Coordinates of N, CA and C in Angstrom, one line a residue:
M107 N 92.7 -11.4 -18.2 CA 91.4 -10.7 -18.4 C 91.4 -9.5 -19.4
S108 N 90.6 -9.6 -20.5 CA 90.8 -8.4 -21.4 C 89.5 -8.1 -21.7
I109 N 89.3 -6.7 -22.0 CA 87.8 -6.3 -22.5 C 88.1 -5.7 -24.0
S110 N 89.1 -6.3 -24.7 CA 89.4 -5.6 -26.0 C 88.3 -5.8 -27.1
R111 N 87.4 -7.0 -26.4 CA 86.2 -7.2 -27.3 C 85.0 -6.3 -27.2
H112 N 85.1 -5.4 -26.1 CA 84.0 -4.4 -26.3 C 85.1 -3.3 -25.7
H113 N 85.6 -2.2 -26.4 CA 86.7 -1.3 -25.9 C 85.7 -0.5 -25.0
S114 N 86.3 0.1 -23.8 CA 85.8 0.7 -22.6 C 85.2 2.3 -23.2
F115 N 85.6 2.8 -24.6 CA 84.9 3.9 -24.7 C 84.3 3.8 -26.1
W116 N 84.9 3.1 -27.0 CA 84.3 2.8 -28.4 C 83.3 1.8 -28.6
G117 N 83.5 1.0 -28.0 CA 82.9 -0.5 -28.5 C 81.4 -0.4 -28.0
S118 N 80.7 -1.7 -28.4 CA 79.4 -1.7 -28.4 C 79.0 -1.8 -27.1
L119 N 79.5 -2.2 -25.9 CA 79.2 -2.1 -24.5 C 79.9 -1.1 -23.8
S120 N 80.3 0.1 -24.6 CA 80.8 1.3 -23.8 C 79.6 2.3 -23.4
P121 N 79.8 3.2 -22.6 CA 78.7 4.0 -22.2 C 78.3 4.9 -23.3
L122 N 79.1 5.2 -24.5 CA 78.3 5.6 -25.9 C 77.9 4.7 -26.6
G123 N 78.5 3.6 -26.8 CA 77.7 2.5 -27.7 C 76.8 2.0 -27.4
G124 N 76.6 1.2 -25.9 CA 75.5 0.8 -25.6 C 74.7 1.3 -24.4
L125 N 75.4 2.8 -24.1 CA 74.6 3.6 -23.1 C 74.6 2.8 -21.8
M126 N 75.5 2.0 -21.4 CA 75.5 1.4 -20.2 C 75.9 2.8 -19.0
G127 N 75.1 2.7 -17.9 CA 75.3 3.8 -16.9 C 74.4 5.1 -17.4
I128 N 73.6 5.1 -18.4 CA 73.0 6.1 -18.6 C 72.3 6.8 -17.5
S129 N 71.5 6.0 -16.5 CA 71.0 6.6 -15.4 C 71.8 7.4 -14.7
L130 N 73.2 6.9 -14.6 CA 74.2 7.6 -13.4 C 74.5 8.7 -14.6
L131 N 74.7 8.8 -15.6 CA 75.1 9.9 -16.4 C 74.2 10.9 -16.5
V132 N 72.9 10.8 -16.6 CA 71.9 11.8 -16.6 C 71.5 12.5 -15.0
M133 N 71.8 11.7 -13.9 CA 71.6 12.2 -12.8 C 72.7 13.2 -12.1
A134 N 74.0 12.4 -12.5 CA 75.2 12.9 -11.9 C 75.3 14.4 -12.6
S135 N 75.0 14.2 -13.8 CA 75.5 15.6 -14.6 C 74.6 16.7 -14.5
A136 N 73.7 16.6 -13.6 CA 72.9 18.0 -13.2 C 73.9 19.0 -12.7
R137 N 74.9 18.9 -12.1 CA 75.7 19.7 -11.6 C 77.2 19.2 -11.5
L138 N 78.1 20.1 -12.0 CA 79.5 19.6 -12.0 C 80.2 19.3 -10.7
S139 N 79.8 19.8 -9.9 CA 80.1 19.5 -8.5 C 79.7 17.8 -8.2
W140 N 78.2 17.5 -8.7 CA 78.2 16.1 -8.5 C 78.8 15.1 -9.3
A141 N 79.3 15.6 -10.7 CA 80.0 14.9 -11.5 C 81.4 14.7 -11.2
I142 N 82.0 15.5 -10.3 CA 83.4 15.3 -10.2 C 83.3 14.5 -8.6
T143 N 82.0 14.5 -8.1 CA 82.1 13.7 -6.7 C 82.1 12.1 -7.3
I144 N 80.8 11.9 -8.2 CA 80.9 10.6 -8.6 C 81.8 10.2 -9.3
A145 N 82.8 10.9 -10.3 CA 83.9 10.6 -10.9 C 85.1 9.9 -10.1
G146 N 85.1 10.7 -8.8 CA 86.1 10.3 -8.2 C 85.6 8.8 -7.5
C147 N 84.3 8.4 -7.3 CA 83.7 7.5 -6.7 C 83.9 6.5 -7.6
L148 N 83.9 6.6 -9.0 CA 84.0 5.5 -9.9 C 85.6 5.0 -10.0
F149 N 86.4 5.8 -9.8 CA 87.7 5.6 -9.9 C 87.9 4.6 -8.8
W150 N 87.4 5.1 -7.4 CA 87.9 4.6 -6.2 C 87.2 3.3 -6.3
V151 N 86.0 2.9 -6.5 CA 85.1 1.6 -6.7 C 85.7 0.9 -7.6
Y152 N 85.8 1.2 -8.9 CA 86.4 0.1 -9.8 C 88.0 -0.1 -9.6
G153 N 88.6 0.9 -9.3 CA 90.0 0.2 -9.4 C 90.5 -0.7 -8.0
L154 N 89.7 -0.1 -7.0 CA 90.1 -0.9 -5.8 C 89.6 -2.2 -5.7
T155 N 88.2 -2.5 -6.2 CA 87.5 -3.7 -6.2 C 88.3 -4.5 -7.2
A156 N 88.5 -4.2 -8.5 CA 89.5 -4.9 -9.3 C 90.8 -5.5 -8.9
F157 N 91.4 -4.7 -8.1 CA 92.7 -4.9 -7.5 C 92.3 -5.8 -6.6
S158 N 91.5 -5.8 -5.6 CA 91.4 -6.8 -4.5 C 91.1 -8.1 -5.0
F159 N 89.9 -7.8 -5.9 CA 89.5 -9.4 -6.4 C 90.7 -9.9 -7.3
A160 N 91.1 -9.3 -8.1 CA 92.4 -9.8 -8.9 C 93.6 -10.5 -7.7
F161 N 93.7 -9.8 -6.5 CA 94.8 -10.0 -5.6 C 94.1 -11.5 -5.0
L162 N 92.8 -11.3 -4.5 CA 92.2 -12.8 -3.7 C 92.5 -13.8 -4.7
L163 N 92.1 -13.7 -6.2 CA 92.2 -15.0 -6.9 C 93.7 -15.4 -6.9
S164 N 94.7 -14.5 -6.9 CA 96.1 -15.1 -7.2 C 96.7 -15.5 -5.9
V165 N 96.0 -15.1 -4.7 CA 96.6 -15.8 -3.5 C 95.8 -17.0 -2.8
G166 N 94.6 -17.1 -3.3 CA 93.3 -18.1 -2.9 C 92.6 -18.3 -3.8
K167 N 93.0 -19.1 -4.8 CA 92.1 -19.6 -5.9 C 91.4 -20.8 -5.3
K168 N 92.1 -21.4 -4.5 CA 91.3 -22.6 -4.0 C 90.2 -22.3 -3.0
I169 N 90.1 -21.2 -2.4 CA 89.5 -20.9 -1.4 C 88.0 -20.2 -2.0
I170 N 88.2 -19.4 -2.9 CA 87.1 -18.9 -3.8 C 86.7 -19.6 -4.7
P171 N 85.6 -20.1 -4.7 CA 84.7 -21.0 -5.8 C 84.3 -20.3 -6.8
E172 N 84.5 -20.9 -7.9 CA 84.2 -20.4 -9.4 C 82.9 -19.6 -9.4
K173 N 81.8 -20.3 -8.9 CA 80.3 -20.0 -9.2 C 79.9 -19.1 -8.2
G174 N 80.9 -18.6 -7.2 CA 80.4 -17.3 -6.3 C 81.1 -16.1 -6.3
R175 N 82.1 -16.0 -7.5 CA 83.1 -15.0 -7.7 C 82.3 -13.6 -7.9
S176 N 81.0 -13.8 -8.8 CA 80.3 -12.9 -9.0 C 79.5 -12.0 -7.6
A177 N 79.5 -13.0 -6.9 CA 78.8 -12.1 -5.4 C 79.9 -11.7 -4.7
I178 N 81.1 -12.4 -4.7 CA 82.3 -11.7 -4.0 C 82.7 -10.5 -4.6
Y179 N 82.7 -10.6 -5.9 CA 82.8 -8.9 -6.3 C 81.8 -7.8 -6.1
S180 N 80.9 -8.1 -6.1 CA 79.7 -7.2 -5.9 C 79.9 -7.0 -4.2
C181 N 80.1 -7.7 -3.5 CA 80.1 -7.6 -2.1 C 81.6 -6.5 -1.8
L182 N 82.5 -6.9 -2.6 CA 83.8 -6.0 -2.7 C 83.5 -4.5 -3.2
A183 N 82.5 -4.5 -4.3 CA 82.1 -3.1 -4.7 C 81.4 -2.2 -3.6
A184 N 80.3 -2.9 -3.2 CA 79.6 -2.3 -2.1 C 80.3 -1.9 -0.8
F185 N 81.6 -3.0 -0.4 CA 82.3 -2.3 0.8 C 83.0 -0.8 0.3
F186 N 83.9 -0.8 -0.8 CA 84.8 0.0 -1.3 C 83.6 1.5 -1.5
G187 N 82.5 1.0 -1.8 CA 81.7 2.0 -2.2 C 81.1 3.0 -1.0
S188 N 81.1 2.0 0.1 CA 80.5 2.6 1.5 C 81.8 3.2 2.3
V189 N 83.3 2.6 1.9 CA 84.1 3.4 2.4 C 84.1 5.0 1.7
Y190 N 84.1 5.0 0.5 CA 84.3 6.3 -0.1 C 83.3 7.2 0.4
L191 N 81.9 6.7 0.3 CA 81.0 7.5 1.0 C 81.2 8.3 2.6
F192 N 81.8 7.2 3.4 CA 82.0 7.5 4.8 C 83.1 8.7 4.5
L193 N 84.3 8.3 3.9 CA 85.0 9.2 4.0 C 84.7 10.6 3.2
F194 N 84.2 10.8 2.3 CA 83.3 12.0 1.6 C 82.6 12.5 2.6
W195 N 81.7 11.9 3.6 CA 81.1 12.4 4.4 C 81.8 13.2 5.7
L196 N 82.8 12.7 5.9 CA 83.6 13.3 6.9 C 84.3 14.7 6.3
L197 N 84.7 14.8 4.9 CA 85.3 15.7 4.4 C 84.0 17.2 4.3
C198 N 83.1 16.5 3.6 CA 82.0 17.5 3.2 C 80.5 16.7 3.4
P199 N 80.1 16.9 4.5 CA 78.5 16.3 5.0 C 77.7 16.6 3.9
F200 N 77.3 18.0 3.5 CA 76.2 18.2 2.5 C 76.3 17.7 1.3
A201 N 77.6 17.8 0.9 CA 77.8 17.3 -0.7 C 77.5 16.0 -0.4
A202 N 78.0 15.0 0.4 CA 77.9 13.7 0.5 C 76.3 13.5 0.6
L203 N 75.5 14.4 1.3 CA 73.9 13.9 1.6 C 73.4 14.0 0.1
E204 N 73.8 15.2 -0.8 CA 73.4 15.4 -2.1 C 73.5 14.5 -3.4
T205 N 74.7 13.7 -3.1 CA 75.0 12.7 -4.0 C 74.9 11.5 -3.2
F206 N 74.3 11.2 -2.5 CA 74.0 9.9 -1.5 C 73.5 8.9 -2.6
M207 N 72.5 9.3 -3.1 CA 72.0 7.9 -4.2 C 72.7 7.8 -5.3
L208 N 73.6 8.9 -5.6 CA 74.4 8.5 -6.7 C 75.4 7.6 -6.4
M209 N 75.9 7.7 -5.3 CA 77.4 7.0 -4.7 C 76.7 5.8 -4.5
L210 N 75.4 5.5 -4.1 CA 74.9 4.3 -4.3 C 74.9 3.2 -5.1
L211 N 74.4 4.0 -6.4 CA 74.6 3.4 -7.9 C 75.8 2.8 -8.4
V212 N 77.1 3.5 -8.1 CA 78.3 3.1 -8.6 C 78.6 1.8 -8.1
P213 N 78.4 1.1 -6.9 CA 78.8 -0.3 -6.9 C 78.1 -1.2 -7.7
L214 N 76.9 -0.7 -8.0 CA 75.9 -1.5 -8.5 C 76.4 -1.7 -10.1
F215 N 76.8 -0.6 -10.7 CA 77.5 -0.5 -12.0 C 78.7 -1.4 -12.3
C216 N 79.6 -1.4 -11.1 CA 80.8 -1.9 -10.9 C 80.5 -3.2 -10.9
A217 N 79.6 -3.5 -10.4 CA 79.3 -5.2 -10.0 C 78.7 -6.0 -11.4
Q218 N 78.0 -5.1 -12.2 CA 77.3 -5.7 -13.5 C 78.3 -5.3 -14.9
T219 N 79.6 -5.3 -14.5 CA 80.4 -5.1 -15.5 C 81.0 -6.5 -16.2
G220 N 80.9 -7.5 -15.2 CA 81.1 -8.9 -15.7 C 82.5 -9.0 -15.6
F221 N 83.3 -8.1 -14.8 CA 84.7 -8.8 -14.4 C 85.3 -10.1 -13.8
A222 N 84.4 -10.6 -13.0 CA 84.4 -11.9 -12.4 C 84.2 -12.9 -13.3
D223 N 83.2 -12.8 -14.2 CA 82.8 -13.7 -15.0 C 83.6 -13.8 -16.2
D224 N 84.1 -12.8 -16.5 CA 85.1 -12.6 -17.8 C 86.4 -13.3 -17.2
G225 N 86.8 -13.0 -16.5 CA 88.0 -13.2 -15.8 C 88.0 -15.1 -15.5
T226 N 87.0 -15.7 -15.1 CA 86.8 -17.0 -15.0 C 86.9 -17.6 -16.5
A227 N 86.0 -17.0 -17.5 CA 85.9 -17.5 -18.8 C 87.2 -17.4 -19.4
D228 N 88.2 -16.5 -19.3 CA 89.6 -16.5 -19.9 C 90.2 -17.6 -19.2
Q229 N 90.0 -17.9 -18.0 CA 91.1 -18.9 -17.5 C 90.5 -20.3 -18.1
T230 N 89.2 -20.4 -18.2 CA 88.8 -21.9 -18.9 C 89.3 -21.7 -20.2
S231 N 89.2 -20.9 -21.0 CA 89.3 -21.2 -22.2 C 91.2 -21.4 -22.6
A232 N 91.6 -20.6 -21.8 CA 93.2 -20.4 -21.6 C 94.1 -22.0 -21.2
N233 N 93.3 -22.7 -20.3 CA 93.9 -24.1 -19.9 C 92.9 -24.6 -19.2
K234 N 92.4 -25.7 -19.8 CA 91.4 -26.4 -19.1 C 91.7 -27.3 -17.9
N235 N 92.8 -27.4 -18.0 CA 93.1 -28.4 -16.9 C 94.1 -27.6 -15.5
S236 N 94.2 -26.6 -15.8 CA 94.8 -25.7 -14.6 C 94.5 -24.3 -14.8
K237 N 94.3 -23.6 -13.6 CA 93.7 -22.4 -13.6 C 95.1 -21.3 -14.0
V238 N 95.0 -20.1 -14.8 CA 95.9 -19.2 -14.8 C 95.8 -18.1 -14.1
N239 N 96.9 -17.7 -13.5 CA 96.9 -16.2 -12.6 C 96.4 -15.3 -13.2
I240 N 95.6 -14.6 -12.7 CA 95.2 -13.4 -13.3 C 96.3 -12.2 -13.3
D241 N 96.6 -11.3 -14.1 CA 97.6 -10.2 -13.9 C 96.9 -9.2 -13.4
V242 N 97.2 -8.9 -12.3 CA 96.9 -7.8 -11.4 C 96.8 -6.4 -12.3
F243 N 97.8 -6.0 -12.7 CA 97.9 -4.9 -13.5 C 97.1 -4.7 -14.9
D244 N 96.9 -5.7 -15.6 CA 95.9 -5.5 -16.7 C 94.5 -5.8 -16.1
S245 N 94.1 -6.5 -14.8 CA 92.8 -6.3 -14.4 C 92.7 -4.8 -13.7
V246 N 93.4 -4.5 -13.2 CA 93.1 -2.9 -12.5 C 92.9 -2.1 -13.9
S247 N 93.7 -2.0 -14.9 CA 93.9 -1.0 -15.8 C 92.7 -1.2 -16.7
D248 N 91.9 -2.4 -16.9 CA 90.9 -2.7 -17.7 C 89.5 -1.9 -17.1
S249 N 89.8 -2.3 -15.8 CA 88.4 -1.8 -14.9 C 88.6 -0.3 -14.5
V250 N 89.6 0.4 -14.6 CA 89.9 1.8 -14.4 C 89.5 2.4 -15.7
S251 N 89.8 1.9 -17.0 CA 89.3 2.5 -18.1 C 88.0 2.5 -18.3
G252 N 87.4 1.6 -18.2 CA 85.9 1.6 -17.7 C 85.4 2.7 -17.3
A253 N 85.9 2.7 -15.9 CA 85.6 4.1 -15.1 C 86.0 5.4 -15.7
A254 N 87.0 5.4 -16.3 CA 87.5 7.0 -16.7 C 86.6 7.2 -17.9
S255 N 86.2 6.4 -18.7 CA 85.3 6.6 -19.8 C 84.1 6.9 -19.5
L256 N 83.4 6.4 -18.4 CA 82.3 7.0 -17.9 C 82.3 8.2 -17.0
A257 N 83.5 8.4 -16.2 CA 83.7 9.7 -15.3 C 83.8 10.8 -16.4
V258 N 84.5 10.6 -17.6 CA 84.6 11.6 -18.6 C 83.7 12.2 -19.1
L259 N 82.7 11.2 -19.5 CA 81.4 11.5 -20.1 C 80.3 12.3 -19.2
I260 N 80.6 11.8 -17.9 CA 79.8 12.7 -16.9 C 80.3 14.0 -16.7
I261 N 81.4 14.3 -16.4 CA 82.0 15.6 -16.3 C 81.8 16.5 -17.4
A262 N 82.1 15.9 -18.6 CA 82.0 16.6 -20.1 C 80.4 17.1 -20.4
F263 N 79.5 16.2 -19.9 CA 78.1 16.5 -20.3 C 77.9 17.5 -18.8
S264 N 78.1 17.4 -17.9 CA 77.7 18.3 -16.8 C 78.4 19.8 -17.2
I265 N 79.4 19.9 -17.7 CA 80.0 21.0 -18.0 C 79.2 22.0 -19.2
L266 N 78.6 20.9 -20.2 CA 77.7 21.6 -21.2 C 76.2 21.6 -20.5
R267 N 75.9 21.0 -19.7 CA 74.4 21.2 -19.2 C 74.3 22.2 -17.7
E268 N 75.0 22.0 -17.1 CA 74.8 23.0 -15.9 C 74.9 24.6 -16.4
P269 N 75.6 24.9 -17.3 CA 75.6 26.4 -17.8 C 74.0 26.9 -18.4
L270 N 73.5 25.7 -19.1 CA 72.6 25.8 -19.8 C 71.0 25.8 -18.9
S271 N 71.5 25.3 -17.7 CA 70.4 25.2 -16.8 C 70.2 26.3 -15.5
Y272 N 71.6 26.6 -15.2 CA 71.6 27.6 -13.7 C 72.5 28.7 -14.2
C273 N 73.1 28.7 -15.2 CA 74.0 29.9 -15.7 C 75.2 30.0 -14.8
L274 N 75.8 28.8 -14.4 CA 77.0 28.7 -13.5 C 77.6 27.2 -13.3
L275 N 78.8 27.3 -13.0 CA 79.5 26.0 -12.8 C 80.1 26.0 -11.3
S276 N 79.7 24.7 -10.8 CA 79.8 24.4 -9.2 C 81.1 23.6 -9.1
F277 N 81.4 23.6 -7.9 CA 82.5 23.0 -7.5 C 82.2 22.2 -6.1
P278 N 82.6 21.0 -5.9 CA 82.0 20.3 -4.6 C 82.9 21.1 -3.4
G279 N 82.3 21.2 -2.1 CA 83.1 22.0 -1.0 C 82.3 22.9 -0.5
T280 N 82.7 23.6 0.4 CA 82.1 24.5 1.6 C 81.0 24.0 2.5
A281 N 80.6 24.5 3.5 CA 79.5 24.3 4.3 C 78.2 23.9 3.7
Q282 N 78.1 24.6 2.4 CA 76.7 24.3 1.5 C 77.0 23.3 0.7
G283 N 77.9 22.5 0.7 CA 77.9 21.3 -0.2 C 78.6 21.9 -1.6
M284 N 78.4 22.8 -2.3 CA 79.0 23.2 -3.5 C 79.5 24.9 -3.5
V285 N 80.4 25.2 -4.4 CA 80.9 26.3 -4.4 C 80.8 26.7 -6.0
T286 N 80.3 28.0 -6.3 CA 80.4 28.5 -7.5 C 81.7 28.9 -7.7
I287 N 81.9 28.4 -8.9 CA 83.4 28.8 -9.7 C 83.4 29.5 -10.8
M288 N 82.1 29.9 -11.4 CA 81.7 30.7 -12.6 C 80.3 30.7 -12.9
Y289 N 80.3 32.3 -13.3 CA 79.0 32.6 -13.3 C 78.7 33.1 -14.8
F290 N 77.6 32.9 -15.4 CA 77.3 33.3 -16.8 C 76.1 34.2 -16.9
K291 N 76.2 35.2 -17.8 CA 75.1 36.3 -17.8 C 73.9 35.7 -18.2
S292 N 72.4 36.2 -17.7 CA 71.5 35.5 -18.1 C 70.6 36.2 -18.7
N293 N 69.6 35.8 -19.9 CA 69.0 36.6 -20.5 C 67.7 35.8 -20.9
S294 N 66.7 36.1 -21.7 CA 65.6 35.6 -22.1 C 65.7 34.1 -22.6
F295 N 66.8 33.9 -23.3 CA 67.0 32.7 -23.9 C 68.0 31.8 -23.0
F296 N 68.7 32.5 -22.2 CA 70.1 31.4 -21.6 C 69.7 31.8 -19.8
P297 N 69.4 30.7 -19.1 CA 69.6 29.4 -19.2 C 68.3 29.0 -19.7
I298 N 68.4 27.7 -20.1 CA 67.0 27.1 -20.9 C 66.8 25.9 -19.7
G299 N 66.0 26.5 -19.0 CA 65.5 25.8 -17.7 C 65.3 24.1 -17.7
V300 N 65.0 23.9 -19.1 CA 64.4 22.5 -19.2 C 65.3 21.4 -19.3
F301 N 66.8 21.6 -19.3 CA 67.7 20.8 -19.3 C 68.0 20.6 -18.0
A302 N 67.7 21.3 -16.8 CA 67.7 20.9 -15.4 C 67.1 19.8 -15.2
S303 N 66.1 19.5 -15.9 CA 65.3 18.0 -15.4 C 65.7 16.9 -16.1
S304 N 65.5 15.7 -15.8 CA 66.1 14.6 -16.4 C 65.3 14.4 -18.2
A305 N 64.4 14.9 -18.0 CA 63.7 14.7 -19.4 C 64.5 15.9 -20.4
G306 N 65.0 17.0 -20.1 CA 65.7 18.0 -20.8 C 66.9 17.2 -21.0
A307 N 67.8 16.6 -19.8 CA 68.7 16.1 -20.2 C 68.9 15.0 -21.1
L308 N 67.8 14.4 -21.0 CA 67.8 13.3 -22.2 C 67.7 13.5 -23.7
L309 N 67.3 14.7 -23.8 CA 66.9 15.3 -25.1 C 68.3 16.0 -25.6
L310 N 68.9 16.5 -24.6 CA 70.1 17.0 -24.6 C 71.5 15.7 -25.2
L311 N 71.1 14.7 -24.4 CA 72.0 13.7 -24.6 C 71.8 13.0 -26.0
G312 N 70.6 12.8 -26.3 CA 70.0 12.4 -27.3 C 70.6 13.2 -28.8
Y313 N 70.6 14.5 -28.4 CA 71.2 15.3 -29.4 C 72.9 15.0 -29.9
C314 N 73.3 15.1 -28.5 CA 74.7 14.9 -28.3 C 75.3 13.6 -29.2
I315 N 74.3 12.4 -28.8 CA 74.7 11.1 -29.3 C 74.4 10.9 -30.8
C316 N 73.5 11.9 -31.3 CA 73.3 11.8 -32.7 C 74.3 12.7 -33.3
L317 N 75.1 13.9 -32.9 CA 76.1 14.2 -33.4 C 77.3 13.4 -33.3
Y318 N 77.5 12.4 -32.3 CA 78.6 11.7 -32.0 C 78.4 10.8 -33.3
Q319 N 77.3 9.8 -33.4 CA 77.3 8.9 -34.6 C 77.4 9.3 -35.8
Y320 N 77.1 10.6 -36.1 CA 77.1 11.4 -37.2 C 78.5 11.5 -37.7
G321 N 79.1 12.1 -36.7 CA 80.7 12.2 -36.9 C 81.5 11.0 -36.9
K322 N 81.1 10.0 -35.9 CA 81.6 8.8 -36.1 C 81.5 7.9 -37.6
G323 N 80.2 8.1 -38.0 CA 79.9 7.7 -39.5 C 80.8 8.3 -40.6
K324 N 80.9 9.5 -40.4 CA 81.7 10.3 -41.5 C 83.0 10.1 -41.4
L325 N 83.8 9.9 -40.2 CA 85.3 9.7 -40.0 C 85.3 8.2 -40.5
L326 N 84.6 7.3 -40.2 CA 85.0 5.9 -40.7 C 84.8 5.8 -42.1
G327 N 84.0 6.5 -42.7 CA 83.7 6.7 -44.1 C 84.9 7.0 -44.8
R328 N 85.7 8.2 -44.2 CA 86.7 8.5 -45.0 C 88.2 7.6 -44.9
I329 N 88.1 6.8 -43.8 CA 89.0 5.9 -43.7 C 89.2 4.6 -44.6

């Protein structure tokens, strides 16, 4: 299975191109500590789910029906998402409570990536008479690359957004759920509290996307 037809960062179905996962991007980027937590959850859920699903297909293709693979993939994503939430709750309960709803969304985004459907389609087109073994390494690398692109976007946007909203940068940990790692001097213009809300985040995100599209168009025009 390959996702070269929609590159995980530049393609039309990427977080930048098609705005997949924009709700998670807006909500998780409010704090850098939240962004780091959700980035770890993305890597954990996407990587382990893809590895487990590819492994099950390679050893039990006759057991897993083709029409039910999407449901099995969704169950695996929900399971690994629950494991990550439980482990993170053991390490830092307050931080887990702050990002509880956000971590519940990660398996949903993982399940809608179409990994199971694409894998079945690729098998059918490659050999109509026999099933082709899925390369576990390619499957996991494709899934992790998609998680990495969204995780990098969330962290980068949070580094820009949190100082504009709260004049600080935070990191997950301590009994309060987060620790402040950097302060910024506040004045009449800074911070701009509107960016703390989802509406302000969408305004800032729209401005960043416009700059990205403009720069991308200029770069492609020169090539």
